[in-house]
Amino acid sequence: MTPNSNSRREFLRLSSLSGLGLMLGVSSFAKNASLVKLSAEAIQLEINPFIIIDNLGNITLVNPRPDMGQGSTQAVPSLLAEELEVSLEKVKLIQSDGKSKYGSQLSGGSSSVRELWEPLRKAGAAAREMLTETAAKRWGVPVANCYAQDGRILQRNSDKSFSYGELADEAAKLPVPANPKLKDPKDFKIIGKNKPRLDVPARVTGKAVFGLDVELPGMVYAAMLHAPAIHSKVLAIDDSAALKIPGVIKVMKAERAMPHRTSEAVAVIATNWWAALKGKKALNVTWDSAGLDKMTTADYYARSYEAAKAEGINFEEKGDIDQALAHSGKTIEAIYETPFLAHAPLEPENALVHVKDNGEVDVWAPVQGPDQALGSVADYLKVKPEKVKINVTLLGGAFGRKAYLDFVLEACFLSKELKKPVKLIWTREDDITQGPYRPGMLSAMKGAVNGKKIAAFHHHAIGESIKGQVFKFLQDHEVDDWVTGELSAENHKYDIPTWKLSWTNVKTDIPIVWWRSVYASNFAFGQECFMDELAIAAGVDPIAARMDILKDDRFKKVLEVLSEKANWKEKLPAGQGKGVAIFKSFDSISACCVTVSKQASGGVKIEKVVSVIDCGWYVNPDNVKAQTEGNIVMGLTAAVKPGITFVNGMAEQSNYHNYPIMRINEAPKMEIHIVDSGEKPGGVGEPGLPPVAPALANAIFAATGKRFRKLPIDLNEA
């Protein structure tokens, strides 16, 4: 498996030297996806199948999901290689370019394996059957006498064999099987097995190509000065000092187009990045920030807490919640708060764009969705989509940020104005001060217990809507179903006698977008902490209380495994406590147990985290564990490190010194356990995060008796 930024051009060059053989496309990523056979003439014009087997035996796969560290360049070809009976090393990758024929190309929502699981396996199985049938015809034997192994078709009880390359041209003449037989999981050699990540050596040695690595002849560099108060207007630009810096070519007013509004900025254009950065620091820009004094997180939360006093828009209800609360033995009310958070990927946002005189647009950028990038660029520049070419590099982290394409459009604006290739690079300060962010949210909770039973539960979700601000899909009278879908009884499977879910949209101009695990990272905190509060009010063990109201065997199994692996029932020494939480997101169920201990110097220390995940079928267990470990670290960071706060339209955090992430020496011991349920594949890159914060808060309560309902938690004060 060899991802390469020049692989498309190289493939076309090599294909002119050899026949293209067997080429199959996939009509969509839906469950009923069909396979399509493509002609050699079509491939010479543009690569449009997902799988190509040429007559030299080379196997090429178009990867529709960019790799931002989650391992799509390993997982996606694994699905094909398994059914095609070849090793991973034999599958070469070409990254998709945003064209609509490739379907959804977004790396997000933990969707890659979930959506490609069946279509790519079917493509591999169909190719295998076509090659096997071709070999059988040549030998004049039944197909059952032939089998595939390591890129060859072999005849049973014989030393005869053909390579895939020898059969490809003839196999291409056969009809494509509509329903090829997929391998029995017991026969898997790649899927479900620990396999080394083949992309690691290139990343370690610096050969891997990220957005920051791409260069073009004649390009210039751009550093963007964004307003300290987002959405300010430029009143005056003093560029005299900047223009004196060697290498600085020009200073120009520019714009940052965000989904909900466009803001002004100033760009410094230079022959090299260092000069552009120095020129940016030398600028003296006067900004008009009138009216932005109320764009503060304090104002946002004040309006959100006010909304908690009123009725939200009802989404789901079972029974009469008001009657249940009025006539229950014990009632509890609480509000849980989560902060705004920056994504802070290791590689800041960057893009290289060339808007050409003939109307064509070439883009090189680390984006999560090349299809979205193509559409956004075409709309922004008002050109036909077929004029836009998206070249996706590897992404140095993203977590949702690089599906928000403001930085790409900034580079488009500059290239169009300058009529040359422009490489725009954001600094860490740009990334953290400008957003977009995970929205801060409230969970206003009400509940009741009767005896030792949880009797009523009302979750009122409150905050800004990603669906509304970013996509403009939400009317004022509507419920954000991206929120309610994760909080619905159908999702969490809690069968509580009286149940209600409601929503209130509190708007802000602070830019927001999805963040790792999206709303689940906000609302699992309120749901699972409040579930503990109800269990304690009922005098019942927190896991037992959950098991009592869970009617789903998969959820129960995850909690059973967690209880066993975390030794939940052990008697802890004084000053120690364990907390638990469980949440379903992206079709996977994840539960977490955190152990904390009181420190003699004050506060608590996180000692250990045990996580259990049922993600159905998975490709590589080592990657499942690695992603879950990353989720734990990111979840703990979100729980105990400062969030993003706004005053007078400005973020108060700017870099890792005041927006820190968890360091290695702070990370607790971690254990990851996978439940092999054999269910359809779920996500892996995000589901391990939502239970972390509530499990931590519940553990702190168990150890200290202090209930924290607002994140972040200061461990020194716990």
XYZ file of C-alpha atoms in Angstrom:
718
model
C 0.000 0.000 0.000
C 1.764 3.125 -1.216
C -0.052 6.451 -0.877
C 1.668 9.130 -2.942
C 0.730 12.676 -3.892
C 1.856 12.016 -7.478
C 0.297 8.566 -7.744
C -2.472 9.659 -10.126
C -0.038 11.032 -12.706
C 2.290 8.068 -12.209
C -0.570 5.633 -12.692
C -1.566 7.218 -15.979
C 2.045 7.097 -17.139
C 2.414 3.425 -16.292
C -0.990 2.549 -17.733
C 0.165 3.774 -21.119
C 2.891 1.117 -20.992
C 0.616 -1.781 -20.120
C -2.984 -2.857 -20.565
C -5.406 -1.678 -17.915
C -7.035 -5.075 -17.525
C -9.931 -5.340 -15.081
C -11.524 -2.147 -13.755
C -14.467 -2.033 -11.367
C -16.333 0.897 -9.891
C -18.811 1.080 -7.041
C -22.081 2.867 -7.729
C -22.425 4.192 -4.175
C -21.607 3.413 -0.562
C -25.158 2.384 0.232
C -25.941 -1.134 1.385
C -27.393 -1.969 -2.025
C -24.379 -0.576 -3.910
C -23.843 -2.137 -7.313
C -20.595 -2.785 -9.151
C -19.821 -1.220 -12.512
C -17.310 -2.375 -15.126
C -15.391 0.412 -16.852
C -13.647 0.664 -20.199
C -10.004 1.324 -20.950
C -10.996 4.390 -22.967
C -12.648 5.931 -19.929
C -9.649 5.298 -17.700
C -7.264 7.034 -20.087
C -9.298 10.203 -19.741
C -9.725 10.089 -16.008
C -9.447 7.514 -13.275
C -12.971 6.589 -12.312
C -13.064 3.035 -10.966
C -12.227 2.161 -7.403
C -10.199 -0.891 -8.306
C -7.857 -1.484 -11.245
C -5.966 -4.723 -11.914
C -3.646 -4.262 -14.886
C -2.048 -7.017 -16.958
C 1.182 -6.737 -15.002
C -0.703 -7.678 -11.859
C -0.586 -4.205 -10.299
C -3.589 -3.478 -8.081
C -4.667 0.139 -7.646
C -7.415 1.410 -5.362
C -8.910 4.896 -5.300
C -9.218 5.827 -1.618
C -12.246 8.071 -1.059
C -11.400 8.898 2.558
C -8.482 11.237 3.436
C -6.176 10.091 6.202
C -5.912 12.471 9.145
C -4.179 9.976 11.393
C -7.111 7.608 11.863
C -5.602 5.062 9.476
C -7.873 5.141 6.421
C -4.872 4.417 4.184
C -4.607 1.088 6.014
C -8.244 0.276 6.722
C -9.694 1.001 3.281
C -7.302 -1.209 1.259
C -7.616 -3.921 3.908
C -11.268 -4.404 2.934
C -10.301 -4.909 -0.699
C -7.190 -6.992 -0.061
C -9.070 -9.404 2.208
C -11.581 -10.406 -0.460
C -9.086 -10.225 -3.326
C -6.689 -12.557 -1.512
C -3.646 -10.311 -1.727
C -1.388 -8.769 0.889
C -1.753 -5.125 1.827
C 1.623 -4.364 0.282
C 0.251 -5.189 -3.161
C -2.486 -2.527 -3.097
C -1.409 0.906 -4.266
C -3.531 3.903 -3.324
C -4.658 6.951 -5.247
C -6.529 9.570 -3.236
C -9.894 10.652 -4.632
C -10.137 14.207 -5.944
C -13.585 15.336 -4.896
C -15.426 14.343 -8.076
C -19.037 13.369 -7.368
C -18.641 9.904 -8.890
C -16.693 8.827 -5.811
C -19.674 9.532 -3.565
C -19.170 10.871 -0.058
C -15.470 11.502 0.543
C -15.639 12.975 4.029
C -13.346 11.596 6.691
C -15.571 12.388 9.621
C -18.268 10.883 11.749
C -16.134 7.755 12.121
C -17.640 6.666 8.823
C -14.874 5.211 6.638
C -15.085 1.546 7.584
C -18.810 1.772 8.343
C -19.663 2.975 4.837
C -17.020 1.102 2.839
C -17.279 -2.242 4.653
C -19.631 -3.884 2.172
C -19.002 -2.013 -1.119
C -15.227 -2.523 -1.163
C -15.473 -6.112 -0.006
C -17.974 -6.742 -2.800
C -15.595 -5.173 -5.314
C -12.748 -7.418 -4.175
C -14.935 -10.507 -4.150
C -16.337 -9.764 -7.621
C -12.863 -9.315 -9.082
C -11.745 -12.541 -7.451
C -14.691 -14.446 -8.925
C -14.118 -12.996 -12.401
C -10.430 -13.922 -12.301
C -11.237 -17.388 -10.986
C -13.823 -18.007 -13.724
C -11.333 -16.888 -16.376
C -8.691 -19.297 -15.111
C -11.207 -22.148 -14.956
C -12.188 -21.570 -18.602
C -8.564 -21.582 -19.729
C -7.904 -24.859 -17.984
C -11.258 -26.336 -18.906
C -12.048 -27.262 -15.318
C -14.951 -26.409 -12.986
C -14.664 -23.121 -11.119
C -14.817 -25.084 -7.859
C -11.439 -26.600 -8.783
C -9.800 -23.167 -8.668
C -9.011 -20.806 -5.811
C -7.302 -17.461 -5.233
C -4.171 -17.038 -3.187
C -1.625 -14.230 -2.937
C -2.459 -12.577 -6.266
C -2.747 -15.818 -8.238
C -5.456 -18.285 -9.243
C -4.382 -21.851 -8.513
C -5.797 -25.170 -9.688
C -6.473 -27.636 -6.911
C -4.374 -30.806 -6.835
C -2.065 -29.298 -9.456
C 0.953 -27.036 -9.749
C -0.828 -24.898 -12.346
C -1.491 -21.222 -11.641
C -2.001 -17.854 -13.297
C -1.125 -14.444 -11.934
C -3.919 -11.877 -11.761
C -2.087 -9.893 -14.426
C -2.203 -12.808 -16.860
C -5.973 -13.048 -16.450
C -6.979 -9.401 -16.125
C -7.669 -8.547 -19.783
C -9.780 -11.621 -20.390
C -11.563 -11.328 -17.041
C -12.599 -7.801 -17.973
C -14.832 -9.259 -20.718
C -16.997 -11.153 -18.223
C -20.165 -9.719 -16.671
C -19.684 -8.380 -13.158
C -21.253 -10.660 -10.519
C -24.216 -8.883 -8.948
C -23.856 -10.649 -5.608
C -20.363 -12.064 -5.224
C -19.894 -14.368 -2.260
C -18.078 -12.640 0.583
C -15.623 -14.549 2.730
C -16.753 -16.155 5.942
C -15.247 -14.120 8.818
C -13.602 -17.261 10.159
C -11.452 -17.235 7.030
C -10.278 -13.621 7.416
C -6.515 -13.160 7.148
C -6.374 -9.361 7.371
C -9.641 -8.071 8.804
C -9.721 -8.346 12.566
C -6.000 -9.081 12.769
C -3.200 -6.955 14.153
C -1.300 -5.697 11.133
C 1.514 -3.110 11.150
C 0.546 0.289 9.745
C 2.393 0.398 6.430
C 2.339 4.205 6.368
C 4.314 4.611 9.584
C 7.838 4.425 8.069
C 7.064 7.241 5.623
C 5.673 9.394 8.412
C 8.627 8.732 10.687
C 11.255 9.376 8.007
C 9.582 12.515 6.664
C 8.729 11.040 3.260
C 4.983 11.350 3.821
C 3.472 14.392 2.114
C 1.359 16.697 4.265
C -0.178 19.985 3.235
C 2.770 21.967 4.579
C 5.154 19.968 2.350
C 3.664 20.880 -1.041
C 5.398 23.449 -3.257
C 4.766 24.730 -6.786
C 7.043 26.642 -9.166
C 6.383 30.372 -9.000
C 4.287 30.231 -5.850
C 4.252 32.919 -3.173
C 3.591 32.587 0.537
C 0.820 34.270 2.471
C 0.438 34.983 6.160
C -2.990 36.219 7.198
C -3.542 38.771 9.938
C -6.996 38.078 11.329
C -8.776 40.509 13.588
C -8.194 39.929 17.316
C -11.954 40.350 17.700
C -13.476 38.011 15.135
C -15.724 39.812 12.618
C -14.025 43.197 13.047
C -13.690 45.417 9.978
C -10.449 46.900 8.668
C -10.338 50.680 9.128
C -6.714 51.382 8.204
C -3.564 49.471 7.248
C -0.065 50.796 7.972
C 2.196 48.437 6.001
C 5.305 50.630 5.902
C 7.323 48.458 8.283
C 6.158 45.225 6.693
C 7.153 46.286 3.180
C 10.715 46.979 4.350
C 11.248 43.324 5.245
C 13.275 41.492 2.557
C 11.050 39.055 0.697
C 7.761 40.831 1.369
C 6.053 41.554 -1.943
C 2.695 43.014 -1.060
C 0.208 43.724 1.708
C -3.456 43.463 0.778
C -6.880 43.471 2.310
C -8.448 40.010 2.160
C -11.439 38.107 3.448
C -12.271 35.027 5.457
C -15.458 33.404 4.192
C -17.131 31.364 6.925
C -20.427 29.552 6.468
C -22.405 31.980 8.613
C -20.649 35.245 7.686
C -17.565 36.690 5.987
C -14.931 38.594 7.964
C -12.166 40.920 6.848
C -8.445 40.212 7.168
C -5.072 41.477 5.916
C -2.642 39.285 3.977
C 1.128 39.629 3.700
C 2.494 38.140 0.482
C 6.169 37.154 0.367
C 8.686 35.000 -1.453
C 9.130 32.792 1.623
C 7.171 31.927 4.726
C 9.578 33.521 7.201
C 9.315 36.872 5.454
C 5.529 36.614 5.304
C 5.363 35.867 9.022
C 7.731 38.714 9.926
C 5.743 41.054 7.700
C 2.536 40.036 9.447
C 4.038 40.851 12.836
C 5.193 44.240 11.538
C 1.748 45.306 10.359
C -0.176 48.024 12.146
C -3.872 47.559 11.412
C -6.712 49.579 12.898
C -9.868 47.512 13.409
C -13.479 48.502 13.915
C -14.878 46.182 16.579
C -18.114 48.061 17.187
C -20.902 45.828 18.417
C -18.629 42.883 19.255
C -18.413 43.647 22.968
C -21.385 41.354 23.575
C -19.822 38.440 21.690
C -18.638 36.824 24.888
C -18.901 33.358 26.373
C -20.251 34.939 29.565
C -23.186 36.405 27.648
C -23.733 33.144 25.777
C -23.897 31.086 28.958
C -26.080 33.663 30.702
C -28.621 33.341 27.891
C -28.274 29.560 28.008
C -28.945 29.389 31.753
C -31.925 31.667 31.242
C -33.177 29.250 28.567
C -32.914 26.418 31.093
C -35.681 28.079 33.122
C -38.128 27.788 30.227
C -39.587 24.913 28.276
C -37.566 23.802 25.276
C -38.912 22.414 22.033
C -40.174 18.948 22.798
C -38.566 16.151 20.761
C -39.385 12.929 22.569
C -41.624 12.102 25.499
C -42.951 9.009 27.226
C -45.514 9.638 29.928
C -46.132 12.929 31.717
C -42.812 14.176 33.083
C -44.376 16.913 35.219
C -46.747 14.461 36.872
C -43.944 11.981 37.451
C -41.750 14.598 39.089
C -44.614 15.839 41.235
C -45.515 12.406 42.563
C -42.146 10.665 42.961
C -40.327 9.885 46.164
C -37.204 11.903 45.389
C -36.589 14.487 42.684
C -33.325 16.014 41.521
C -32.506 18.945 39.280
C -29.060 19.869 37.959
C -27.439 21.758 35.114
C -24.257 20.479 33.477
C -22.004 22.796 31.478
C -19.338 22.050 28.870
C -17.002 24.698 27.386
C -16.103 25.847 23.901
C -13.027 23.952 22.676
C -10.488 24.482 19.899
C -9.345 21.533 17.777
C -5.636 22.455 17.853
C -4.433 19.839 15.319
C -0.673 19.390 15.194
C -0.568 20.656 11.600
C -2.246 24.078 11.432
C -4.539 24.952 8.545
C -2.836 25.527 5.205
C -3.669 25.477 1.500
C -1.880 25.959 -1.807
C -4.201 27.263 -4.532
C -3.629 28.231 -8.148
C -6.505 30.030 -9.861
C -5.416 29.947 -13.500
C -6.160 32.389 -16.316
C -8.114 29.707 -18.202
C -10.555 29.326 -15.290
C -9.102 26.118 -13.922
C -8.403 25.897 -10.199
C -5.865 23.557 -8.621
C -5.975 23.075 -4.856
C -3.503 21.215 -2.646
C -4.701 21.051 0.931
C -5.138 18.794 3.974
C -8.936 18.698 3.894
C -11.237 16.110 5.415
C -13.668 16.121 2.493
C -12.388 16.667 -1.057
C -15.951 16.575 -2.368
C -16.994 19.366 -0.016
C -13.847 21.301 -0.882
C -14.551 21.025 -4.603
C -18.103 22.277 -4.206
C -17.114 25.103 -1.869
C -14.297 26.312 -4.132
C -16.506 26.195 -7.229
C -19.272 28.142 -5.482
C -16.890 30.698 -3.995
C -15.029 31.401 -7.247
C -18.184 31.004 -9.359
C -16.611 28.445 -11.683
C -17.943 25.127 -12.941
C -17.123 22.171 -10.651
C -15.338 20.360 -13.489
C -12.813 23.220 -13.535
C -11.711 22.492 -9.958
C -9.100 19.875 -9.052
C -8.643 18.967 -5.390
C -5.344 17.318 -4.454
C -5.654 15.947 -0.943
C -2.524 15.513 1.125
C -2.182 13.654 4.395
C -3.596 15.594 7.321
C -1.576 16.249 10.459
C -4.648 15.903 12.659
C -8.025 17.518 12.106
C -10.728 16.404 14.590
C -13.388 18.128 12.474
C -11.524 21.411 11.917
C -10.333 20.657 8.391
C -13.846 20.003 7.184
C -14.421 23.739 7.746
C -12.953 25.267 4.614
C -12.418 28.945 5.427
C -8.644 28.595 5.070
C -8.971 27.082 1.582
C -11.255 29.902 0.454
C -8.815 32.468 1.834
C -6.116 31.005 -0.412
C -8.574 31.039 -3.335
C -9.244 34.741 -2.795
C -5.536 35.569 -2.749
C -4.627 33.465 -5.781
C -7.442 34.973 -7.829
C -6.316 38.491 -6.929
C -2.594 37.840 -7.441
C -2.983 35.578 -10.494
C -0.379 33.113 -9.242
C -0.113 30.080 -6.928
C -0.450 31.109 -3.273
C 0.502 29.008 -0.285
C -1.375 30.194 2.796
C -0.291 28.991 6.226
C -2.106 29.660 9.476
C -0.104 29.953 12.682
C -1.018 28.180 15.898
C -2.350 31.508 17.149
C -4.607 31.812 14.097
C -5.927 28.325 14.725
C -6.782 28.830 18.385
C -7.964 32.463 18.339
C -10.081 32.271 15.190
C -11.923 28.986 15.597
C -14.228 27.431 14.679
C -14.808 25.702 18.020
C -16.791 22.969 19.624
C -19.835 24.826 20.947
C -20.299 25.174 24.672
C -23.502 23.445 25.792
C -25.789 22.980 28.780
C -27.664 19.890 29.881
C -30.536 20.928 32.128
C -31.559 17.753 33.911
C -34.571 16.750 35.985
C -35.185 13.303 37.366
C -36.891 11.237 40.016
C -36.569 7.923 41.831
C -39.174 5.774 43.522
C -37.639 3.486 46.077
C -34.638 1.901 44.393
C -35.896 2.564 40.870
C -35.131 5.403 38.478
C -38.610 6.651 37.610
C -38.254 9.817 35.506
C -35.619 11.542 33.407
C -35.760 14.836 31.485
C -32.790 16.032 29.427
C -33.091 19.590 28.106
C -30.212 20.181 25.641
C -29.282 23.854 25.239
C -26.801 25.696 23.013
C -25.781 26.777 19.543
C -26.517 24.453 16.651
C -23.855 23.303 14.203
C -26.633 22.325 11.863
C -28.066 25.829 12.153
C -24.984 28.056 12.129
C -22.780 26.145 9.702
C -25.315 24.574 7.370
C -28.359 26.827 7.845
C -30.552 23.731 7.999
C -32.385 24.664 11.201
C -35.451 26.849 11.615
C -36.176 28.544 14.943
C -39.121 26.261 15.617
C -37.206 23.071 14.815
C -35.262 20.639 16.971
C -31.639 19.962 16.016
C -31.924 16.253 15.286
C -28.138 15.919 15.261
C -28.381 16.570 19.003
C -31.535 14.671 19.730
C -30.472 11.681 17.681
C -27.631 11.049 20.118
C -29.800 11.668 23.186
C -32.885 9.746 22.094
C -34.060 6.672 23.958
C -33.472 4.705 20.777
C -29.779 5.613 20.952
C -28.991 5.169 24.642
C -31.472 2.313 25.216
C -32.412 3.403 28.747
C -35.973 2.207 29.349
C -37.141 4.702 31.976
C -40.866 4.745 32.880
C -41.199 8.481 32.236
C -38.873 10.159 29.800
C -38.525 13.513 28.021
C -36.001 15.093 25.667
C -36.171 18.749 24.639
C -34.004 21.325 22.879
C -33.344 25.075 22.882
C -31.135 26.806 20.328
C -29.099 29.642 21.871
C -27.332 31.453 19.059
C -23.901 33.056 18.907
C -21.596 34.527 16.276
C -18.647 32.696 17.804
C -17.838 30.305 14.924
C -18.513 26.655 15.700
C -18.223 23.313 13.976
C -18.086 19.650 14.886
C -15.297 18.550 17.229
C -14.201 14.989 17.879
C -17.377 12.999 18.657
C -19.470 16.137 17.965
C -22.368 16.643 20.390
C -21.721 13.358 22.176
C -18.695 14.990 23.824
C -21.006 17.641 25.301
C -24.122 15.773 26.275
C -22.739 12.447 27.513
C -21.353 14.502 30.409
C -24.785 15.612 31.594
C -26.567 12.355 30.824
C -24.117 10.014 32.510
C -23.312 12.175 35.527
C -27.013 12.670 36.189
C -27.588 8.951 35.813
C -25.131 8.504 38.694
C -26.939 11.154 40.716
C -30.197 9.258 40.314
C -28.554 5.924 41.157
C -27.085 7.375 44.346
C -30.424 8.940 45.267
C -31.965 5.495 44.873
C -29.204 3.901 46.949
C -28.196 1.625 44.075
C -24.770 0.828 42.625
C -24.257 2.958 39.457
C -23.643 -0.008 37.159
C -26.526 -1.968 38.685
C -28.820 1.032 38.230
C -27.937 1.226 34.564
C -28.308 -2.508 34.042
C -31.771 -2.309 35.586
C -33.055 0.141 32.955
C -31.075 -1.155 29.960
C -33.061 -3.447 27.696
C -30.350 -3.961 25.083
C -28.035 -6.958 25.325
C -25.106 -5.223 23.595
C -25.142 -2.378 26.113
C -25.388 -4.845 28.976
C -22.487 -6.879 27.630
C -20.282 -3.784 27.415
C -21.066 -2.904 31.038
C -20.500 -6.505 32.148
C -17.070 -6.566 30.497
C -16.226 -3.165 31.986
C -17.266 -4.298 35.455
C -15.030 -7.349 35.148
C -12.001 -5.691 33.567
C -12.083 -2.654 35.868
C -12.660 -4.859 38.916
C -15.607 -2.609 39.682
C -16.744 -4.432 42.837
C -13.389 -4.412 44.601
C -13.222 -2.647 47.953
C -11.117 0.466 47.478
C -8.861 2.033 50.101
C -9.971 5.312 51.647
C -9.478 8.261 49.329
C -9.931 6.305 46.116
C -12.985 6.233 43.903
C -14.203 4.768 40.649
C -16.658 6.260 38.206
C -18.404 4.806 35.207
C -20.202 6.047 32.091
C -21.526 4.524 28.882
C -22.570 6.156 25.623
C -23.375 5.138 22.074
C -22.154 7.235 19.157
C -21.432 6.505 15.501
C -22.973 3.028 15.845
C -20.496 1.973 18.527
C -21.049 1.506 22.247
C -18.272 2.634 24.557
C -18.039 2.497 28.336
C -15.361 3.874 30.590
C -14.241 3.418 34.190
C -11.932 6.000 35.749
C -10.083 5.511 39.035
C -8.908 8.547 41.024
C -7.148 8.998 44.344
C -7.032 11.890 46.797
C -3.590 13.413 47.163
C -1.968 14.378 50.468
C -1.119 17.768 48.979
C -4.762 18.290 47.997
C -6.834 17.510 44.951
C -7.033 14.202 43.127
C -4.928 12.241 40.682
C -6.262 10.218 37.771
C -4.775 6.779 38.334
C -6.268 4.567 35.647
C -8.779 4.471 32.814
C -10.359 1.258 31.567
C -12.335 1.527 28.342
C -14.523 -1.076 26.667
C -15.818 -0.670 23.131
C -18.230 -2.680 21.014
C -17.703 -1.364 17.495
C -19.012 -4.453 15.726
C -16.682 -5.715 13.021
C -13.376 -3.861 12.875
C -10.347 -3.996 10.600
C -7.381 -3.800 12.950
C -7.677 -4.292 16.731
C -4.407 -2.469 17.315
C -5.817 0.595 15.594
C -9.061 0.341 17.582
C -7.017 0.444 20.768
C -4.797 3.268 19.520
C -7.808 5.381 18.562
C -9.448 4.700 21.924
C -6.271 5.689 23.756
C -6.284 8.925 21.775
C -9.917 9.429 22.729
C -9.082 8.972 26.389
C -6.281 11.532 26.281
C -8.397 14.020 24.334
C -11.401 13.369 26.581
C -9.384 13.942 29.733
C -7.841 17.070 28.228
C -11.327 18.401 27.517
C -12.375 17.540 31.064
C -9.519 19.083 33.064
C -7.748 21.657 30.861
C -9.005 25.196 30.171
C -11.558 25.692 27.431
C -11.981 28.636 25.081
C -13.430 31.824 26.551
C -14.401 34.998 24.674
C -14.345 38.586 25.934
C -15.271 41.516 23.679
C -15.291 39.265 20.628
C -11.778 37.945 21.307
C -10.584 34.512 22.375
C -8.539 34.744 25.568
C -6.461 31.690 24.607
C -3.862 31.774 21.834
C -1.403 28.866 22.052
C -0.529 25.801 24.075
C 0.724 27.906 27.007
C -2.845 28.936 27.891
C -4.721 26.268 25.945
C -2.744 23.216 27.091
C -3.184 19.601 26.125
C -2.463 16.646 28.380
C 1.236 15.783 28.520
C 2.699 12.298 28.574
C 3.645 12.532 32.242
C 0.023 13.424 33.088
C -1.530 10.522 31.199
C -2.869 7.723 33.421
C -2.539 4.000 32.895
C -4.962 2.842 30.221
C -6.567 -0.483 29.356
C -8.644 -0.986 26.227
C -10.906 -3.981 25.726
C -12.871 -4.821 22.584
C -16.156 -6.714 22.662
C -16.331 -8.987 19.613
C -20.047 -8.760 18.963
C -19.920 -9.600 15.250
C -22.396 -6.785 14.567
C -22.174 -4.409 11.615
C -19.141 -2.105 11.794
C -19.383 0.984 13.953
C -17.060 3.930 14.286
C -13.740 3.837 16.100
C -12.135 7.284 15.820
C -14.627 9.044 18.127
C -16.878 6.804 20.280
C -14.286 6.277 23.019
C -14.309 9.967 23.973
C -17.848 10.795 25.251
C -17.835 8.544 28.371
C -14.470 9.852 29.634
C -15.490 13.159 31.250
C -18.592 11.825 33.039
C -16.708 8.762 34.288
C -14.048 11.089 35.703
C -16.592 13.355 37.420
C -18.374 10.319 38.854
C -15.062 8.940 40.139
C -14.223 12.243 41.825
C -17.591 12.194 43.575
C -17.002 8.614 44.716
C -13.600 9.560 46.147
C -14.365 12.990 47.623
C -18.111 13.521 47.776
C -17.742 16.595 45.545
C -20.052 16.770 42.545
C -18.656 18.750 39.607
C -21.240 19.823 37.064
C -19.117 22.238 35.065
C -16.129 21.488 32.869
C -13.219 21.893 33.053
C -12.597 20.350 36.469
C -9.602 21.674 38.388
C -8.076 18.483 39.795
C -6.254 20.511 42.437
C -9.596 21.682 43.793
C -11.356 18.326 43.596
